[in-house]
The first five atom37 places (N, CA, C, CB, O) and aatype in JSON, in Angstrom:
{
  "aatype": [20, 20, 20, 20, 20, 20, 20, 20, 20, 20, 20, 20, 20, 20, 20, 20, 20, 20, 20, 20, 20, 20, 20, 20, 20, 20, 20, 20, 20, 20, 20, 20, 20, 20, 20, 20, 20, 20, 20, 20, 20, 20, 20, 20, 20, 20, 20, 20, 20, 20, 20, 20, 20, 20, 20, 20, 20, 20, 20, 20, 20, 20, 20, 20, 20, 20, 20, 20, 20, 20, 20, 20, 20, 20, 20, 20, 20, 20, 20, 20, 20, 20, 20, 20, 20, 20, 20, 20, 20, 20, 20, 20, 20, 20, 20, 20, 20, 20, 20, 20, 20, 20],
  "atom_mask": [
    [1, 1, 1, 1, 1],
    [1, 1, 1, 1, 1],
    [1, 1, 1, 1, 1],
    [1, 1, 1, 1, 1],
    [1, 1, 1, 1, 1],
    [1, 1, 1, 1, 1],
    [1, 1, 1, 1, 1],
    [1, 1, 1, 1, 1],
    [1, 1, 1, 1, 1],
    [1, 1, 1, 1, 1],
    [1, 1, 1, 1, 1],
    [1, 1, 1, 1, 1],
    [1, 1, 1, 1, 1],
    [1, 1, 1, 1, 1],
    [1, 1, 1, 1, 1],
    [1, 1, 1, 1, 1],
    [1, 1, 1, 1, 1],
    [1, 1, 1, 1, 1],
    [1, 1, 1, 1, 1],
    [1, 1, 1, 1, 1],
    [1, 1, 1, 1, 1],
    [1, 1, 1, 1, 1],
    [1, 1, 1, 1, 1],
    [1, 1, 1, 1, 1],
    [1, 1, 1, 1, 1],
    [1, 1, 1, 1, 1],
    [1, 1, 1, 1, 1],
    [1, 1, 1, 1, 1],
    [1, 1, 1, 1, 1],
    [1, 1, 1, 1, 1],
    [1, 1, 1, 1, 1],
    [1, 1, 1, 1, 1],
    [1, 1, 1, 1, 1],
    [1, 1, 1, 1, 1],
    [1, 1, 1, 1, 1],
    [1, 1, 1, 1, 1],
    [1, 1, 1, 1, 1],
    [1, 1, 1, 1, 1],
    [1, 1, 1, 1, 1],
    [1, 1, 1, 1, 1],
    [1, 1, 1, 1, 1],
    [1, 1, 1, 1, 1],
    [1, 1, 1, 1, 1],
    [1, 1, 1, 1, 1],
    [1, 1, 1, 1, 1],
    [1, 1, 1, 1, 1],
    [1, 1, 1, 1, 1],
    [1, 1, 1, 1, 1],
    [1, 1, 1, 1, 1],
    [1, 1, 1, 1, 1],
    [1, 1, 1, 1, 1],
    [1, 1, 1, 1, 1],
    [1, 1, 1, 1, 1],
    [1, 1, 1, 1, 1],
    [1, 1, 1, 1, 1],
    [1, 1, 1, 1, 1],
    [1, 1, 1, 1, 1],
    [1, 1, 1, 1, 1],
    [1, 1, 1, 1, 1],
    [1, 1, 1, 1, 1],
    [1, 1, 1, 1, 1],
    [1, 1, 1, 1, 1],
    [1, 1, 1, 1, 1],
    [1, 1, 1, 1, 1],
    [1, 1, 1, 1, 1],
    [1, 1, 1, 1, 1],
    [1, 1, 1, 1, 1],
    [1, 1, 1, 1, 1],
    [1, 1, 1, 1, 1],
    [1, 1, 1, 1, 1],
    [1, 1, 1, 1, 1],
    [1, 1, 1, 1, 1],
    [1, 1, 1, 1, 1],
    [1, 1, 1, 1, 1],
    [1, 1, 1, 1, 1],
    [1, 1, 1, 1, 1],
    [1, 1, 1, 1, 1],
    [1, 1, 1, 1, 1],
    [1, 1, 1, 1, 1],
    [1, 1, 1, 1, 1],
    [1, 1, 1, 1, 1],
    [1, 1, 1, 1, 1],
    [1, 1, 1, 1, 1],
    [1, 1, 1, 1, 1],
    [1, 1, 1, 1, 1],
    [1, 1, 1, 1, 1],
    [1, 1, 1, 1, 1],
    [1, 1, 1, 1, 1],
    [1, 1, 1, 1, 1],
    [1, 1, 1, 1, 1],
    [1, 1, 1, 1, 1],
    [1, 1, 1, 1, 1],
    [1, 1, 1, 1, 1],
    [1, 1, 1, 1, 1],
    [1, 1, 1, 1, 1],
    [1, 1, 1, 1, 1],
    [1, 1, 1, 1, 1],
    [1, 1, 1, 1, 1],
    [1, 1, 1, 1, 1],
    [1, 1, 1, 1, 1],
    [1, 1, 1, 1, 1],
    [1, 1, 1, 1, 1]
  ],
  "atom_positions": [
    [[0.84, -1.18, 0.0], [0.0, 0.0, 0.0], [0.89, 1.25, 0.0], [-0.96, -0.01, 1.23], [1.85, 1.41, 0.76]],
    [[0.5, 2.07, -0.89], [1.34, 3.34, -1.43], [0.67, 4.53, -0.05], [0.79, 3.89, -3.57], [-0.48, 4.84, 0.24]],
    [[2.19, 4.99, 0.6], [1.53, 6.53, 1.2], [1.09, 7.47, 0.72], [2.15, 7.24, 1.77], [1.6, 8.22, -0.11]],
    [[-0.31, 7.51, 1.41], [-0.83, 9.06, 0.67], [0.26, 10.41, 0.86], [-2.48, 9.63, 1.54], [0.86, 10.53, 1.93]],
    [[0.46, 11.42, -0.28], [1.06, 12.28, -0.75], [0.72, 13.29, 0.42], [0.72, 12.54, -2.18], [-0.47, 13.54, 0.59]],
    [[1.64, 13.88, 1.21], [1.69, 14.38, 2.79], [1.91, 15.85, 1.9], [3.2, 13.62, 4.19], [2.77, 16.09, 1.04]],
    [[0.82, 16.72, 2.42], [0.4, 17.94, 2.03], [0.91, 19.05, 2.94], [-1.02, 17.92, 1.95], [0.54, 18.99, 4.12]],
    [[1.85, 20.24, 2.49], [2.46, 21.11, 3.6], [1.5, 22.69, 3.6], [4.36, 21.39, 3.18], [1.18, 23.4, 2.65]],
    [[1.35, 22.77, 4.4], [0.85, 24.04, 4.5], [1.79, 25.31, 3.7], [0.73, 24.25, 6.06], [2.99, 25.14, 3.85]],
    [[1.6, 25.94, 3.28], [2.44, 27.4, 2.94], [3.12, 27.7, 3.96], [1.61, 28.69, 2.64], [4.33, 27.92, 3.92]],
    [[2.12, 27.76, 5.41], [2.78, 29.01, 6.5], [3.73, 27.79, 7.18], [1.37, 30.04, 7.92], [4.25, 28.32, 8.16]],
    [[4.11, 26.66, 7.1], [4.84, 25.7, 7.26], [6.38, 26.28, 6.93], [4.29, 24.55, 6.42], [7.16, 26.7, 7.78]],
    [[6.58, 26.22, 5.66], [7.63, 26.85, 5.22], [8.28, 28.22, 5.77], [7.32, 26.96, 4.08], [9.45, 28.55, 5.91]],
    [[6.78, 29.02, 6.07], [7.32, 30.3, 6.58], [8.07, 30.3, 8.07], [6.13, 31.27, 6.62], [9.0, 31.02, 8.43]],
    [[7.32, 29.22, 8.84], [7.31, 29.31, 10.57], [8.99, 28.61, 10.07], [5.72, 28.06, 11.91], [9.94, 29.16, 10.63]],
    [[9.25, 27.75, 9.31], [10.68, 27.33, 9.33], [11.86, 28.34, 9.25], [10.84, 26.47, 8.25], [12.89, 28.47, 9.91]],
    [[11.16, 29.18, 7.91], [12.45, 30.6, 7.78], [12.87, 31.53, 9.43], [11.53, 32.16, 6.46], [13.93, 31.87, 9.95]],
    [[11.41, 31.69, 9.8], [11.27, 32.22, 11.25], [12.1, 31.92, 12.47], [10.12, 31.88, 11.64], [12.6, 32.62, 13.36]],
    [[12.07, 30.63, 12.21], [12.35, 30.03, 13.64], [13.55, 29.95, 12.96], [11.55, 28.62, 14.41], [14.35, 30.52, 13.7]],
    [[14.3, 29.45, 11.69], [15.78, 29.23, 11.64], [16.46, 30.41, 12.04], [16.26, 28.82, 10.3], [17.43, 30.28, 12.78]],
    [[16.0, 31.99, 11.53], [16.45, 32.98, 11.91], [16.48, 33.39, 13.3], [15.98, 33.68, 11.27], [17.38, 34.07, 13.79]],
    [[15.19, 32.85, 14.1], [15.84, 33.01, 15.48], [16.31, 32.39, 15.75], [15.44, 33.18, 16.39], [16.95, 32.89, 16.68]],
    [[16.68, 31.01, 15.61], [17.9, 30.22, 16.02], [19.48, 30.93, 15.36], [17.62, 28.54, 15.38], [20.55, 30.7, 15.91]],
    [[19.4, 31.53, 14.51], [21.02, 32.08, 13.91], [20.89, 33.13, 14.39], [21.48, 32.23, 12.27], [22.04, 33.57, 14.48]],
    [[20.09, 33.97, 14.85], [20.59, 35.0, 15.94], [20.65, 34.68, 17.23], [19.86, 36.08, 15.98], [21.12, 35.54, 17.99]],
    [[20.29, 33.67, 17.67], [20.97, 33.47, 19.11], [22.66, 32.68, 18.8], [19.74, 32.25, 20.2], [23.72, 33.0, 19.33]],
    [[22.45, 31.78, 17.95], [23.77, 31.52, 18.14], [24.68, 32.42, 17.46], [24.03, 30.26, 17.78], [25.71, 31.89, 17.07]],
    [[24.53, 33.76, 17.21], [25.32, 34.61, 16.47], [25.68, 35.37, 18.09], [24.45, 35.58, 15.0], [26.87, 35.57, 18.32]],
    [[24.58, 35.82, 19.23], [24.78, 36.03, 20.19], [25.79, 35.12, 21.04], [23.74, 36.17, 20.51], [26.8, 35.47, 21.64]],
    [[25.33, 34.13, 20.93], [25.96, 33.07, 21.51], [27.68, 33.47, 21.7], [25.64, 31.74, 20.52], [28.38, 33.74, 22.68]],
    [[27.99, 33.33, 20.0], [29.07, 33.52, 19.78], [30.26, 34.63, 19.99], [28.88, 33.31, 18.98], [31.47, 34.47, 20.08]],
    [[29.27, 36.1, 20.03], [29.91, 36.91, 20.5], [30.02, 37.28, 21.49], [29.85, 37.5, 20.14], [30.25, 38.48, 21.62]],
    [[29.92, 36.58, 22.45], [29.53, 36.36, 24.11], [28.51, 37.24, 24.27], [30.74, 36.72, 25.3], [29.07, 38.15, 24.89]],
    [[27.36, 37.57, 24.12], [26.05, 37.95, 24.38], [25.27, 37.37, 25.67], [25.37, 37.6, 23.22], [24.87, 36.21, 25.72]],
    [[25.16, 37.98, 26.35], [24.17, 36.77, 27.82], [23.31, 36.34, 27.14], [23.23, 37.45, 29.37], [22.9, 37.13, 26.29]],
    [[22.73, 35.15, 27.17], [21.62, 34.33, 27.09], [20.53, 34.16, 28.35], [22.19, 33.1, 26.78], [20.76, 34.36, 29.55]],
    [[19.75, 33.9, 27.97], [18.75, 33.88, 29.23], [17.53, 32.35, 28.76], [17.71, 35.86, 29.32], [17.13, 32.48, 27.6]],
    [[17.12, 31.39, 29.3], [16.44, 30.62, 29.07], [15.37, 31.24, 29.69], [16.83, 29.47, 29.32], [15.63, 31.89, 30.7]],
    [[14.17, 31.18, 29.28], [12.58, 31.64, 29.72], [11.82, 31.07, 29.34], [12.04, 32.75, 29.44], [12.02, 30.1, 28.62]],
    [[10.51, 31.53, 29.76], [9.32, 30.83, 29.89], [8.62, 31.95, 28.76], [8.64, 30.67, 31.65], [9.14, 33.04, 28.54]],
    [[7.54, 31.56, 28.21], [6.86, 32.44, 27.18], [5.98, 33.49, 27.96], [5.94, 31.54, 26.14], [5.38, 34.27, 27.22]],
    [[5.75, 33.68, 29.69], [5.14, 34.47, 30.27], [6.63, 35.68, 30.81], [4.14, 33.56, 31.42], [6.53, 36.7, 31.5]],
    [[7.68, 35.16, 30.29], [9.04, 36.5, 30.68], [8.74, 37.61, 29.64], [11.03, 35.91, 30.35], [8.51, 37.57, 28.43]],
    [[8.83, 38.66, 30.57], [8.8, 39.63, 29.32], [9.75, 40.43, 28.29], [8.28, 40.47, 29.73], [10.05, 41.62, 28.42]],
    [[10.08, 39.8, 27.49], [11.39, 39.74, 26.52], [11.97, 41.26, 26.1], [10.94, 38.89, 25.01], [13.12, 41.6, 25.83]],
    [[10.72, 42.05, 26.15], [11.14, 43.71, 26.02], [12.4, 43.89, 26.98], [9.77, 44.88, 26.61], [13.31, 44.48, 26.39]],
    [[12.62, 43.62, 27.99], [13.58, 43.78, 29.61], [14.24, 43.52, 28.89], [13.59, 42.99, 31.12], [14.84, 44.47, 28.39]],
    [[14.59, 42.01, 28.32], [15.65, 41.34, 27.85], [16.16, 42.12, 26.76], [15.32, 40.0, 27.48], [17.31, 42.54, 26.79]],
    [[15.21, 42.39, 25.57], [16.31, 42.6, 24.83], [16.99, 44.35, 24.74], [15.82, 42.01, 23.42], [17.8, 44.92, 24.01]],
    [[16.01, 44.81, 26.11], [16.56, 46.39, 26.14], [18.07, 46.41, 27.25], [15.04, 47.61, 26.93], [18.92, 47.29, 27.33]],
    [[17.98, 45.18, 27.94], [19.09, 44.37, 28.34], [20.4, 43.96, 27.66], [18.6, 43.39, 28.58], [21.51, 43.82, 28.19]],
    [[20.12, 43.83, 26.64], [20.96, 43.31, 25.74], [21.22, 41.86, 25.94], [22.12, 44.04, 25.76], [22.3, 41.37, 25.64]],
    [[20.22, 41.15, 26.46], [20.03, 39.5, 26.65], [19.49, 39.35, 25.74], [19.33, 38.81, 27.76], [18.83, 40.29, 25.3]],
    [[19.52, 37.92, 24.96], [18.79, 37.72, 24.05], [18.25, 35.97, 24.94], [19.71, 37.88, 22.36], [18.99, 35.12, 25.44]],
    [[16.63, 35.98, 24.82], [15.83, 35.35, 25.04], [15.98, 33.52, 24.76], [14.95, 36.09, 24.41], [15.98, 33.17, 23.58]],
    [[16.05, 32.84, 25.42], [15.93, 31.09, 24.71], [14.75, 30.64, 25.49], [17.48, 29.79, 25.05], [14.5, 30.72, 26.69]],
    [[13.99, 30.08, 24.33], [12.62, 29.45, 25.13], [13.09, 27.97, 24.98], [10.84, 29.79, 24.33], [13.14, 27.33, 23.93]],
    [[13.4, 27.59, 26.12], [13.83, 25.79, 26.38], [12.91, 25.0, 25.48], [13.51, 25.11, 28.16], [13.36, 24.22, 24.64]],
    [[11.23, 25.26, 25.72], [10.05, 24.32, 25.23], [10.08, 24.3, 23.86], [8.63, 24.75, 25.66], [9.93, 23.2, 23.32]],
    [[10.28, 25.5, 23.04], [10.36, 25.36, 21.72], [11.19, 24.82, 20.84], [10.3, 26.17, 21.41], [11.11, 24.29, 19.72]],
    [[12.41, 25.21, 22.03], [13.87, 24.54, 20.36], [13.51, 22.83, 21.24], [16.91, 25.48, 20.53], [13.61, 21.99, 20.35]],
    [[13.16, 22.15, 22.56], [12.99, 20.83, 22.2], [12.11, 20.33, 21.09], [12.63, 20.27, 23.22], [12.56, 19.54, 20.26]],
    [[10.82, 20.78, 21.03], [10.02, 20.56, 20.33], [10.61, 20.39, 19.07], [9.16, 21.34, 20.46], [10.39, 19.42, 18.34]],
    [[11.51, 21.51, 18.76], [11.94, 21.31, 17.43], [12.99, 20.47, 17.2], [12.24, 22.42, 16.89], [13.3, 20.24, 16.03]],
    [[13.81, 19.79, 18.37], [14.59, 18.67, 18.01], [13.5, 17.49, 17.86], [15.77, 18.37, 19.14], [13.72, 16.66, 16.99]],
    [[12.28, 17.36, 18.67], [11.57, 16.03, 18.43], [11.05, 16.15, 16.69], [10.08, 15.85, 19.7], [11.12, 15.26, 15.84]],
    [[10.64, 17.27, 16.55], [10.14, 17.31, 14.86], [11.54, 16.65, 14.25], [9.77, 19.26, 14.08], [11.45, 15.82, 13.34]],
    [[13.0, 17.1, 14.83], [13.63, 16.42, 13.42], [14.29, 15.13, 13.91], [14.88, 17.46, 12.57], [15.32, 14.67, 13.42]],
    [[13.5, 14.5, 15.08], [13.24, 13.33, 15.32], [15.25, 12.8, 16.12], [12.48, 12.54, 13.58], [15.67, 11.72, 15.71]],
    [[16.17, 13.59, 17.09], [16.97, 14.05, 17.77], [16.71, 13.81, 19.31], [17.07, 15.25, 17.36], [17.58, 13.58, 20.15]],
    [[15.36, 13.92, 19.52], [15.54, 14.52, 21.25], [15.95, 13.41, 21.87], [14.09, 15.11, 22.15], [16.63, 13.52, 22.89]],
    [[15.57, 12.03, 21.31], [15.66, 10.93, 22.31], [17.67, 10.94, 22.41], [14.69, 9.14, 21.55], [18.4, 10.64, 23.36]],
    [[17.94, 11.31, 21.32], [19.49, 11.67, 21.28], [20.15, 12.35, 22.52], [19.75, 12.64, 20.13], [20.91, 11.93, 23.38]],
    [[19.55, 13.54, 22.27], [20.12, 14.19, 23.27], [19.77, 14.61, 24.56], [20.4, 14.97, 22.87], [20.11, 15.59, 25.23]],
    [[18.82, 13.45, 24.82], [18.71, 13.43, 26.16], [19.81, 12.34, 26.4], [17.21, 13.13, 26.7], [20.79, 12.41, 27.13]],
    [[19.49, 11.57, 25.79], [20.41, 10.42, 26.2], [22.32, 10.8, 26.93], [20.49, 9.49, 24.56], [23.01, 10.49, 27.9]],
    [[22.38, 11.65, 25.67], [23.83, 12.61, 25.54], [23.82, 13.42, 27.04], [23.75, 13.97, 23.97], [24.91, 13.57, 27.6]],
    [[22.87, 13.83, 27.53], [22.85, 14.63, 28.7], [23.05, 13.68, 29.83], [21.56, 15.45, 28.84], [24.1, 13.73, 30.47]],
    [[21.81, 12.53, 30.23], [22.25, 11.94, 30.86], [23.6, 10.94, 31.03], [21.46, 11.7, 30.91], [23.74, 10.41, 32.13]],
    [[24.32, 10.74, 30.26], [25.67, 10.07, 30.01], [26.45, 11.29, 30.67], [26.1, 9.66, 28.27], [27.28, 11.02, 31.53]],
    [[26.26, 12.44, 30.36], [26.94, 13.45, 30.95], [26.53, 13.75, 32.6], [26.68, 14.66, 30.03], [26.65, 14.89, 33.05]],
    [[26.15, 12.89, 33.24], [25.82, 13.53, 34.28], [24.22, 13.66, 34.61], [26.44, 14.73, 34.11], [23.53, 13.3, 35.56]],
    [[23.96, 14.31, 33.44], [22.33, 14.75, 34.05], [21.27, 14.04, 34.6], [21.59, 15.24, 33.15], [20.97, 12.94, 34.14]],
    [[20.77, 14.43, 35.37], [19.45, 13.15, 36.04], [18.28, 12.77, 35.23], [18.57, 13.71, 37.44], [17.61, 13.7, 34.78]],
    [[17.91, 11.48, 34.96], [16.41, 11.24, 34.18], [15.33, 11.82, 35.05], [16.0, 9.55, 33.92], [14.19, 11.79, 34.58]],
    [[15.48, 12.27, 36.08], [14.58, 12.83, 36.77], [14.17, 14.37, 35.83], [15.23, 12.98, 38.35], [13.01, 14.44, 35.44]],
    [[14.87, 15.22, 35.59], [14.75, 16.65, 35.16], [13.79, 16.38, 33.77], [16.43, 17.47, 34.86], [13.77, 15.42, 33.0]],
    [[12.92, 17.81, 33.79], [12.2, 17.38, 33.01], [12.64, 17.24, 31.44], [11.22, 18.07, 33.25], [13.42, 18.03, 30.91]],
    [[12.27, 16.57, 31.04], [12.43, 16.22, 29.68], [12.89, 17.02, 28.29], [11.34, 15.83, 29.48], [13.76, 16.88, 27.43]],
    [[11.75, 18.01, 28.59], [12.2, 19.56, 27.55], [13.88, 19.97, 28.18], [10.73, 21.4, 28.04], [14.81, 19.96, 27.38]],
    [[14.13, 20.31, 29.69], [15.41, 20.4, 29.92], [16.77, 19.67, 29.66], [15.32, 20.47, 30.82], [17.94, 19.98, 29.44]],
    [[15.93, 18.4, 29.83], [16.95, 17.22, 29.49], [17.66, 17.43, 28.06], [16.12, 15.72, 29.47], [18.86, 17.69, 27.9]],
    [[17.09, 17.34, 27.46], [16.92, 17.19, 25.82], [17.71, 19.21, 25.36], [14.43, 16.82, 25.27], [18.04, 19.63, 24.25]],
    [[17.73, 19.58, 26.04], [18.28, 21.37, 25.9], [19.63, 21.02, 26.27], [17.49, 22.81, 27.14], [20.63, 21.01, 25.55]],
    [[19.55, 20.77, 27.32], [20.96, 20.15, 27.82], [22.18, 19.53, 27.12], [20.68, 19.2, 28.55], [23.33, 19.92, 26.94]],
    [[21.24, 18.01, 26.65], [21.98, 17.28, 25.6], [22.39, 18.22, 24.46], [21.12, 16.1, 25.04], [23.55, 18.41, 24.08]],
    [[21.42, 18.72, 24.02], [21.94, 19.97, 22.1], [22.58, 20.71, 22.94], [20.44, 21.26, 20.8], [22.12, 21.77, 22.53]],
    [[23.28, 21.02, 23.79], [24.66, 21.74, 24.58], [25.98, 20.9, 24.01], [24.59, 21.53, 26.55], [26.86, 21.19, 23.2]],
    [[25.71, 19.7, 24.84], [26.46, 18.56, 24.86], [27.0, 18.14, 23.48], [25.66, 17.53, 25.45], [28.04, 17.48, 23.42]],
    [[26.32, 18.49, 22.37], [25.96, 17.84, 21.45], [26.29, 19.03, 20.05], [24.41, 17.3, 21.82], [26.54, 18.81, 18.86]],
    [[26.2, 19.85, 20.54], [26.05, 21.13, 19.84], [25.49, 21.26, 18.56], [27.17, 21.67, 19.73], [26.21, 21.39, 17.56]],
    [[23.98, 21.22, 18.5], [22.67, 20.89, 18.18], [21.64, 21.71, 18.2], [22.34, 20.05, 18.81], [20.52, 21.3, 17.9]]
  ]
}
């Protein structure tokens, strides 16, 4: 039995350009020693970036390692390093793409 032909949305493509660009400006921060700050989507990011912090939402970039099908990776990578299977999962898995540099 043949898979049916998997249909992408337009704004699919767009949320990808989006999110790659905020991922290459944090690690452009990253790189030029910029503080980072991990948050929650209720922090209010205005502070931050009049701070000159630039914002990481933990929940989203896991999510986006499980889309490219990674997280079980780098959790794994975290806990080998130390980290506890206890911590939650989204952290775990942030941790590991540290570890992993991901």
């Amino acid at each position: 039995m043949e898979k049916p032909e998997r249909k992408r949305l337009a704004s699919a493509k767009m949320l990808r350009e989006i999110t790659d660009a905020y991922d290459d400006e944090g690690n452009r921060a990253n790189e030029e020693g910029k503080p980072l700050c991990w948050i929650t989507a209720q922090t209010p990011v205005e502070l931050l970036y009049a701070a000159g912090v630039f914002p990481v939402y933990p929940e989203n970039h896991s999510c986006s390692c499980a889309s490219r099908h990674i997280s079980q990776e780098l959790i794994e990578s975290a806990e080998a390093h130390g980290i506890s299977s206890d911590l939650c999962s989204y952290a775990t898995c942030d941790i590991g793409s540290i570890f992993e540099q991901k």
